[in-house]
PDB file of N, CA and C in Angstrom:
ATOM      1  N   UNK A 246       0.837  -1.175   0.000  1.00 63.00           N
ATOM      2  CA  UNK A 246       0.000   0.000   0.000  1.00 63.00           C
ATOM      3  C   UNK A 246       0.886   1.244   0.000  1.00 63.00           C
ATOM      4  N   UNK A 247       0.497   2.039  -0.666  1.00 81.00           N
ATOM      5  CA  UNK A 247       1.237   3.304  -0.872  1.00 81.00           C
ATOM      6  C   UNK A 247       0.915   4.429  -0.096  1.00 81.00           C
ATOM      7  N   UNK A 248       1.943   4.984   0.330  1.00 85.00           N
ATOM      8  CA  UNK A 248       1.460   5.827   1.858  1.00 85.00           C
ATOM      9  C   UNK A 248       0.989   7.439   0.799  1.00 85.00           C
ATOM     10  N   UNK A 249       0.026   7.966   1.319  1.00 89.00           N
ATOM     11  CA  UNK A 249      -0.781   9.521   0.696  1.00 89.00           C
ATOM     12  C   UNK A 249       0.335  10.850   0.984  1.00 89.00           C
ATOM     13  N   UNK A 250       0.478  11.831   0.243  1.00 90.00           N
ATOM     14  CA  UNK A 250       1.339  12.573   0.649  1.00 90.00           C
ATOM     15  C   UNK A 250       1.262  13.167   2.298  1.00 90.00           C
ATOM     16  N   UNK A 251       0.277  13.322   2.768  1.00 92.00           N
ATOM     17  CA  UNK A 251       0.395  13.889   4.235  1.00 92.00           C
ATOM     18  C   UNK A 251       0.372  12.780   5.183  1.00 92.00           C
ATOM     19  N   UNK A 252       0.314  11.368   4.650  1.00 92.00           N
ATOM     20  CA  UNK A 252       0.925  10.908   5.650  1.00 92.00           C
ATOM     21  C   UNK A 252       2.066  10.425   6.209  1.00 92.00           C
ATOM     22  N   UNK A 253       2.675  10.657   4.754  1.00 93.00           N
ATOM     23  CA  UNK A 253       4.296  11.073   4.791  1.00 93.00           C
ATOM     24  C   UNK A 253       4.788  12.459   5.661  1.00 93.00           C
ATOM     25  N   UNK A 254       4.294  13.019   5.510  1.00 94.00           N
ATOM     26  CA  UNK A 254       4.571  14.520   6.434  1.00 94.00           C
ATOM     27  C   UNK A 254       4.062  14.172   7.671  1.00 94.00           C
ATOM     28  N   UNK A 255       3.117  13.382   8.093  1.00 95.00           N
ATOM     29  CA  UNK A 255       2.839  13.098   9.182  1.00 95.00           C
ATOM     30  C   UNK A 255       4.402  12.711  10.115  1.00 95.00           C
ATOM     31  N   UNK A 256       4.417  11.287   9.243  1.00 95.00           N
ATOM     32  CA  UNK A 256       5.346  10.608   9.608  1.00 95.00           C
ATOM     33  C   UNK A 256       6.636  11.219   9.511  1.00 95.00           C
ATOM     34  N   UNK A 257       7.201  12.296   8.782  1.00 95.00           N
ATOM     35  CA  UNK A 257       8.029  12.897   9.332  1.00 95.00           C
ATOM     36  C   UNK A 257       8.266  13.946  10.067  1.00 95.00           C
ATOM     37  N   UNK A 258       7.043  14.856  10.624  1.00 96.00           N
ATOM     38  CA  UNK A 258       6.593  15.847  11.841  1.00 96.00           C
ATOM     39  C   UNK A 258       6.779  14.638  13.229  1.00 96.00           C
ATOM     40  N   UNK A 259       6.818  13.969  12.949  1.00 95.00           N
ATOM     41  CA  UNK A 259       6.895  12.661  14.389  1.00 95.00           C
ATOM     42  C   UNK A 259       8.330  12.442  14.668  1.00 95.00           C
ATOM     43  N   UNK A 260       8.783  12.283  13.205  1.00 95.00           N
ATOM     44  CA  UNK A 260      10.463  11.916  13.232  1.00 95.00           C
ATOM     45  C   UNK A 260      11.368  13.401  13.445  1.00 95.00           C
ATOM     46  N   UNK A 261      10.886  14.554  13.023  1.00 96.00           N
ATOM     47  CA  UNK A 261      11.501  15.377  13.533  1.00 96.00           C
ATOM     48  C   UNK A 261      11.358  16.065  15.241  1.00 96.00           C
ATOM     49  N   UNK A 262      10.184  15.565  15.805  1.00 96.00           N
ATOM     50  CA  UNK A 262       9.921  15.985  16.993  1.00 96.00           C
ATOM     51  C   UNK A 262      10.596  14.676  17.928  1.00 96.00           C
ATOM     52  N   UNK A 263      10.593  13.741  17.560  1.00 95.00           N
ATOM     53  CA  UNK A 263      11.137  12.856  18.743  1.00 95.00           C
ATOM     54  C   UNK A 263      12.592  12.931  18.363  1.00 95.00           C
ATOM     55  N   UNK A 264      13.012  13.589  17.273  1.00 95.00           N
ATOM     56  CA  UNK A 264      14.864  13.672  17.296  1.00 95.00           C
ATOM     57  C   UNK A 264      14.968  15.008  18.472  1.00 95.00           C
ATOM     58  N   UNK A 265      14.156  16.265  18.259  1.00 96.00           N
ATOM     59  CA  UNK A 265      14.528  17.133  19.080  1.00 96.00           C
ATOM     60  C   UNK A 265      14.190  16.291  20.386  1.00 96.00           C
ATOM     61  N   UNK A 266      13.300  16.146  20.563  1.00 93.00           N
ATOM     62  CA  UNK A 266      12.875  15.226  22.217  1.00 93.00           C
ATOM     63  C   UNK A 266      14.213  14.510  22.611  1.00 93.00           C
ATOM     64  N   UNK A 267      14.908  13.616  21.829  1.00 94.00           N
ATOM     65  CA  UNK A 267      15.821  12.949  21.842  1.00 94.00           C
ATOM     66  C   UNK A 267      17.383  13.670  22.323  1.00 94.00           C
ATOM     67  N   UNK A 268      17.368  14.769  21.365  1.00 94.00           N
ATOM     68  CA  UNK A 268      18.808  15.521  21.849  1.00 94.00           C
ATOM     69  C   UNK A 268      18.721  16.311  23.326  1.00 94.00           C
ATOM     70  N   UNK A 269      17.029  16.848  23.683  1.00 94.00           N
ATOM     71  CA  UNK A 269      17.103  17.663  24.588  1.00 94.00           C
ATOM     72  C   UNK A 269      17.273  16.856  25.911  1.00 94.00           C
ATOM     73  N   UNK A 270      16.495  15.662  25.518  1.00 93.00           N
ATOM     74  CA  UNK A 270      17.038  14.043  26.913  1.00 93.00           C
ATOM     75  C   UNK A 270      18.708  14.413  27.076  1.00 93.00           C
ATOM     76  N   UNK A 271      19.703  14.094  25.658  1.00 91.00           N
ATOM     77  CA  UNK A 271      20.836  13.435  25.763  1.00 91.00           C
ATOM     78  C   UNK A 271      21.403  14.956  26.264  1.00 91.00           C
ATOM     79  N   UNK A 272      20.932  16.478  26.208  1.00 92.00           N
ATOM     80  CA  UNK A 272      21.539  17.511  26.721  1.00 92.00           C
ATOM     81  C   UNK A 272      21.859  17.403  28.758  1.00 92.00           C
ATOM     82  N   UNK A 273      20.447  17.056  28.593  1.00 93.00           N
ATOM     83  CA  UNK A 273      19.765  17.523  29.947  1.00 93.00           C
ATOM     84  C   UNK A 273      20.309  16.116  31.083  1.00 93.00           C
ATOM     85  N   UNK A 274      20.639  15.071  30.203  1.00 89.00           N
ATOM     86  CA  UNK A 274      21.136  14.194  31.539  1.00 89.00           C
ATOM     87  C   UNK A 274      22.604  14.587  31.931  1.00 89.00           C
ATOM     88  N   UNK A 275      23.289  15.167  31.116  1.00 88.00           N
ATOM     89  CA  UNK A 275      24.397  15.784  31.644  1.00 88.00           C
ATOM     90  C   UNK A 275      23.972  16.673  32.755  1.00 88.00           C
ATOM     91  N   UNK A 276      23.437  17.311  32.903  1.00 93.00           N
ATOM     92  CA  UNK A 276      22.881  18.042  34.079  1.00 93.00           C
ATOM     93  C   UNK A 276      22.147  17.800  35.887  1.00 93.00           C
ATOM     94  N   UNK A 277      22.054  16.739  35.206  1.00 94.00           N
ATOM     95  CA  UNK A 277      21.094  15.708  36.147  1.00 94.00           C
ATOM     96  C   UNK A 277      21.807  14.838  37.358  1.00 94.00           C
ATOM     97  N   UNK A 278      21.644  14.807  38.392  1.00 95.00           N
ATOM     98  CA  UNK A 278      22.919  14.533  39.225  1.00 95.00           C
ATOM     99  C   UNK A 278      21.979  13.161  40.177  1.00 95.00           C
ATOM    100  N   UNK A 279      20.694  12.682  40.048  1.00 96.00           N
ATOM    101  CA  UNK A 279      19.778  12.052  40.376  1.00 96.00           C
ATOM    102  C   UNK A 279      20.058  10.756  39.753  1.00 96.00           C
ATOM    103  N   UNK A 280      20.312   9.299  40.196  1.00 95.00           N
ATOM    104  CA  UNK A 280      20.765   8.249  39.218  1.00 95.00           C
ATOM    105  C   UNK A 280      19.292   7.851  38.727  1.00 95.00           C
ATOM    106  N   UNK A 281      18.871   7.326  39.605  1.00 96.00           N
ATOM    107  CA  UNK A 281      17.253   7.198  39.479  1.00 96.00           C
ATOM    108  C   UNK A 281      16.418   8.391  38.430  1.00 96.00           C
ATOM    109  N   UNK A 282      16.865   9.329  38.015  1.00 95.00           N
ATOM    110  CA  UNK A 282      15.929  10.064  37.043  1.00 95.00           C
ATOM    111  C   UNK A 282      17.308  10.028  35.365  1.00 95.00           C
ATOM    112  N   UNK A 283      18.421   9.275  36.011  1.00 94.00           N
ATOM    113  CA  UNK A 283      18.990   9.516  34.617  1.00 94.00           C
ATOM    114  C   UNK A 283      19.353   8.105  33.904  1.00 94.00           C
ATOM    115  N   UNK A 284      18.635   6.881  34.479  1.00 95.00           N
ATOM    116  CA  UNK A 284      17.848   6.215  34.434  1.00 95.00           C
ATOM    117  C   UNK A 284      16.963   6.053  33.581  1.00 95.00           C
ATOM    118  N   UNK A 285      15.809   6.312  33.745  1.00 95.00           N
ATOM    119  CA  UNK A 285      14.887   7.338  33.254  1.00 95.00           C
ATOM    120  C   UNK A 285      15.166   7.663  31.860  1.00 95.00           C
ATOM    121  N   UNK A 286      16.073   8.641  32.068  1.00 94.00           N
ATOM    122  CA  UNK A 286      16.170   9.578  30.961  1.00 94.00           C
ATOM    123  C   UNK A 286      17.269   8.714  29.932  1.00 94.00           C
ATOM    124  N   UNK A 287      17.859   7.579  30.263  1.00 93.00           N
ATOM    125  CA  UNK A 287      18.467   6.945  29.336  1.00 93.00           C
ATOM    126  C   UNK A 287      17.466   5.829  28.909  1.00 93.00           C
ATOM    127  N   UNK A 288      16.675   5.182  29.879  1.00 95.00           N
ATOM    128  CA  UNK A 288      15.612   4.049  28.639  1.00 95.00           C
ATOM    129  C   UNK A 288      14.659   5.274  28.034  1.00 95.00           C
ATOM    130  N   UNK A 289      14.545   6.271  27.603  1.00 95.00           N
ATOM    131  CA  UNK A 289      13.933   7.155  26.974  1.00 95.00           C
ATOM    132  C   UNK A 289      14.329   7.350  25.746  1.00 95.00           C
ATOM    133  N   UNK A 290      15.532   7.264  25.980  1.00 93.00           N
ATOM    134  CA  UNK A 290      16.722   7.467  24.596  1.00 93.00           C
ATOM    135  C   UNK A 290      16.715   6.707  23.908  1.00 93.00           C
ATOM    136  N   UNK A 291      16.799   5.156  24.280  1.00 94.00           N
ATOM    137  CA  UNK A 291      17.193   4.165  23.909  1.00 94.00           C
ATOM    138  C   UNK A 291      15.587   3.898  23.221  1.00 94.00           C
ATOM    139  N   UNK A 292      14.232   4.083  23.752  1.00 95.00           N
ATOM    140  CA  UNK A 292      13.384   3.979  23.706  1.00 95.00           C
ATOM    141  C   UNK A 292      12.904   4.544  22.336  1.00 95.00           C
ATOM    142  N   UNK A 293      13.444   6.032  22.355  1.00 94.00           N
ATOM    143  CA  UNK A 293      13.073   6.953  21.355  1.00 94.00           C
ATOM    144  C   UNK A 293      14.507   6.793  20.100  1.00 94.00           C
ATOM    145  N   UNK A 294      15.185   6.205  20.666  1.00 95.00           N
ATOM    146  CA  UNK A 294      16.306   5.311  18.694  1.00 95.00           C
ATOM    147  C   UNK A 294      15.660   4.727  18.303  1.00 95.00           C
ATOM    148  N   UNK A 295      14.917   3.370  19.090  1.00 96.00           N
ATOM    149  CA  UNK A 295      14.595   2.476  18.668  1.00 96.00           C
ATOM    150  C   UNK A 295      13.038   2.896  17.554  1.00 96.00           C
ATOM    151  N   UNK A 296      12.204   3.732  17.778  1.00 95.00           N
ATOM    152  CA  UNK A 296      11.245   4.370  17.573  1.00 95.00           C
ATOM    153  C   UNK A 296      11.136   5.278  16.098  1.00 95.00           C
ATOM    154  N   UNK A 297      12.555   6.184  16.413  1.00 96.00           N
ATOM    155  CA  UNK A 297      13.197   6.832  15.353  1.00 96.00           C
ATOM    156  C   UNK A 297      13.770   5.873  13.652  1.00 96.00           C
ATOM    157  N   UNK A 298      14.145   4.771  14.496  1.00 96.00           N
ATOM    158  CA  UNK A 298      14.485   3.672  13.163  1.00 96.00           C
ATOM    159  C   UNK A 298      13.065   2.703  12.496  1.00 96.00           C
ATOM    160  N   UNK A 299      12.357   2.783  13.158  1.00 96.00           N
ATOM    161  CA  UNK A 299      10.747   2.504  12.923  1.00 96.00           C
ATOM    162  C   UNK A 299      10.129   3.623  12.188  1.00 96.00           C
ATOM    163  N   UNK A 300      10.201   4.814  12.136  1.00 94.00           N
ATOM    164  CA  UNK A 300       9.835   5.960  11.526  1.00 94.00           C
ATOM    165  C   UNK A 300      10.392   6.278  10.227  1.00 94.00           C
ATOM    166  N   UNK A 301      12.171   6.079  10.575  1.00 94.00           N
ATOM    167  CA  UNK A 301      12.925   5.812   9.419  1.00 94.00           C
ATOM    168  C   UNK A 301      12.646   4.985   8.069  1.00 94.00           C
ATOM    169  N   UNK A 302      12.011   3.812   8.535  1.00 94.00           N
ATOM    170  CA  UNK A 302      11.613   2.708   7.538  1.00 94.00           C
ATOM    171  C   UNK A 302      10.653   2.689   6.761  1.00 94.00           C
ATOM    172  N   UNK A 303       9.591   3.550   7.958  1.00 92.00           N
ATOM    173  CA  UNK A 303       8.440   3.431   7.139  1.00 92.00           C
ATOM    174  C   UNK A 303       8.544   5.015   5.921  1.00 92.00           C
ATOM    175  N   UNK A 304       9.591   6.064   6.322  1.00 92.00           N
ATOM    176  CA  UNK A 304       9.573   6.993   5.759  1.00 92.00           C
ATOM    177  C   UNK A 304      10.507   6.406   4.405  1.00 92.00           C
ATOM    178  N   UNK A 305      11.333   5.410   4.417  1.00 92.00           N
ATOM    179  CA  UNK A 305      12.548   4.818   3.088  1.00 92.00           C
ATOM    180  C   UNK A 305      11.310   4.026   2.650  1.00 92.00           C
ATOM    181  N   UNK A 306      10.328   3.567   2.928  1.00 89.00           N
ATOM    182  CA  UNK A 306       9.068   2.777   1.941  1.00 89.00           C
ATOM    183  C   UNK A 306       8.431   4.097   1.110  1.00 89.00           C
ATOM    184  N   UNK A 307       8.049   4.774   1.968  1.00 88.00           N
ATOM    185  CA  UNK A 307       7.500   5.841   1.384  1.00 88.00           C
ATOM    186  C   UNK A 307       7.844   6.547   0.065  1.00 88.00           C
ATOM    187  N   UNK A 308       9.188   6.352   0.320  1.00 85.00           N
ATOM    188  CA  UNK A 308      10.076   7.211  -0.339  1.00 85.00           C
ATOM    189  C   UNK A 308      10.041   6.269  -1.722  1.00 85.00           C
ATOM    190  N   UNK A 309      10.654   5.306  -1.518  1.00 80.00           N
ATOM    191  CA  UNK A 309      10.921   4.031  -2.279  1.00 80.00           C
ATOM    192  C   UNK A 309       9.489   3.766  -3.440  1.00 80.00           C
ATOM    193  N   UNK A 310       8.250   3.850  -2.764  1.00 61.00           N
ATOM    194  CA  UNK A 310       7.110   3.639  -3.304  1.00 61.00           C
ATOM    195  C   UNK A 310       6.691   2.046  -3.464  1.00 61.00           C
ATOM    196  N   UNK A 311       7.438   1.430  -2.523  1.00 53.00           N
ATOM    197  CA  UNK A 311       7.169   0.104  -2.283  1.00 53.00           C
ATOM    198  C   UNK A 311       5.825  -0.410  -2.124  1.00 53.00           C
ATOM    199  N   UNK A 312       5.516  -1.397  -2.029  1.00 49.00           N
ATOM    200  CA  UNK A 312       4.033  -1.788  -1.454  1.00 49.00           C
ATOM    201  C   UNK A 312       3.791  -2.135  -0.605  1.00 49.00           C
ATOM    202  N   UNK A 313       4.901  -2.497   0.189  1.00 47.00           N
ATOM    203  CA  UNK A 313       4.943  -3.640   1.520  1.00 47.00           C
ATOM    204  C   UNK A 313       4.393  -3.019   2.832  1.00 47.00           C
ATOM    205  N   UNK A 314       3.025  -3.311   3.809  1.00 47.00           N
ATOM    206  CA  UNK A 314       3.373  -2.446   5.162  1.00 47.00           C
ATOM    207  C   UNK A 314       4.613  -2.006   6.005  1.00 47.00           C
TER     208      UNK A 314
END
């Protein structure tokens, strides 16, 4: 199935907001002196790569004009 043009823009308004979400985590745990909240703030990261490469894929189908979900 072929993704519609805005839901390509969807899907990359998602991928550009969880990269900023992502850098402002990896800023802000430098700051953070709490182990227990930087913690936290690292399965977030790890949470939001893993998320980001899911977004990635479906945006290289998109792109590609593949058919595959």
């Amino acid at each position: 199935m072929a993704y519609a043009l805005h839901e390509t823009l969807e899907v990359h308004e998602l991928a550009a907001f969880k990269t900023v979400c992502m850098t402002k985590l990896k800023t802000m745990r430098a700051l953070v002196s709490d182990p227990a909240l930087k913690a936290i703030m690292l399965l977030d990261v790890e949470t939001s790569a893993r998320q980001l490469q899911e977004l990635c894929s479906i945006l290289e189908r998109a792109a590609g004009g593949e058919d595959r979900p």
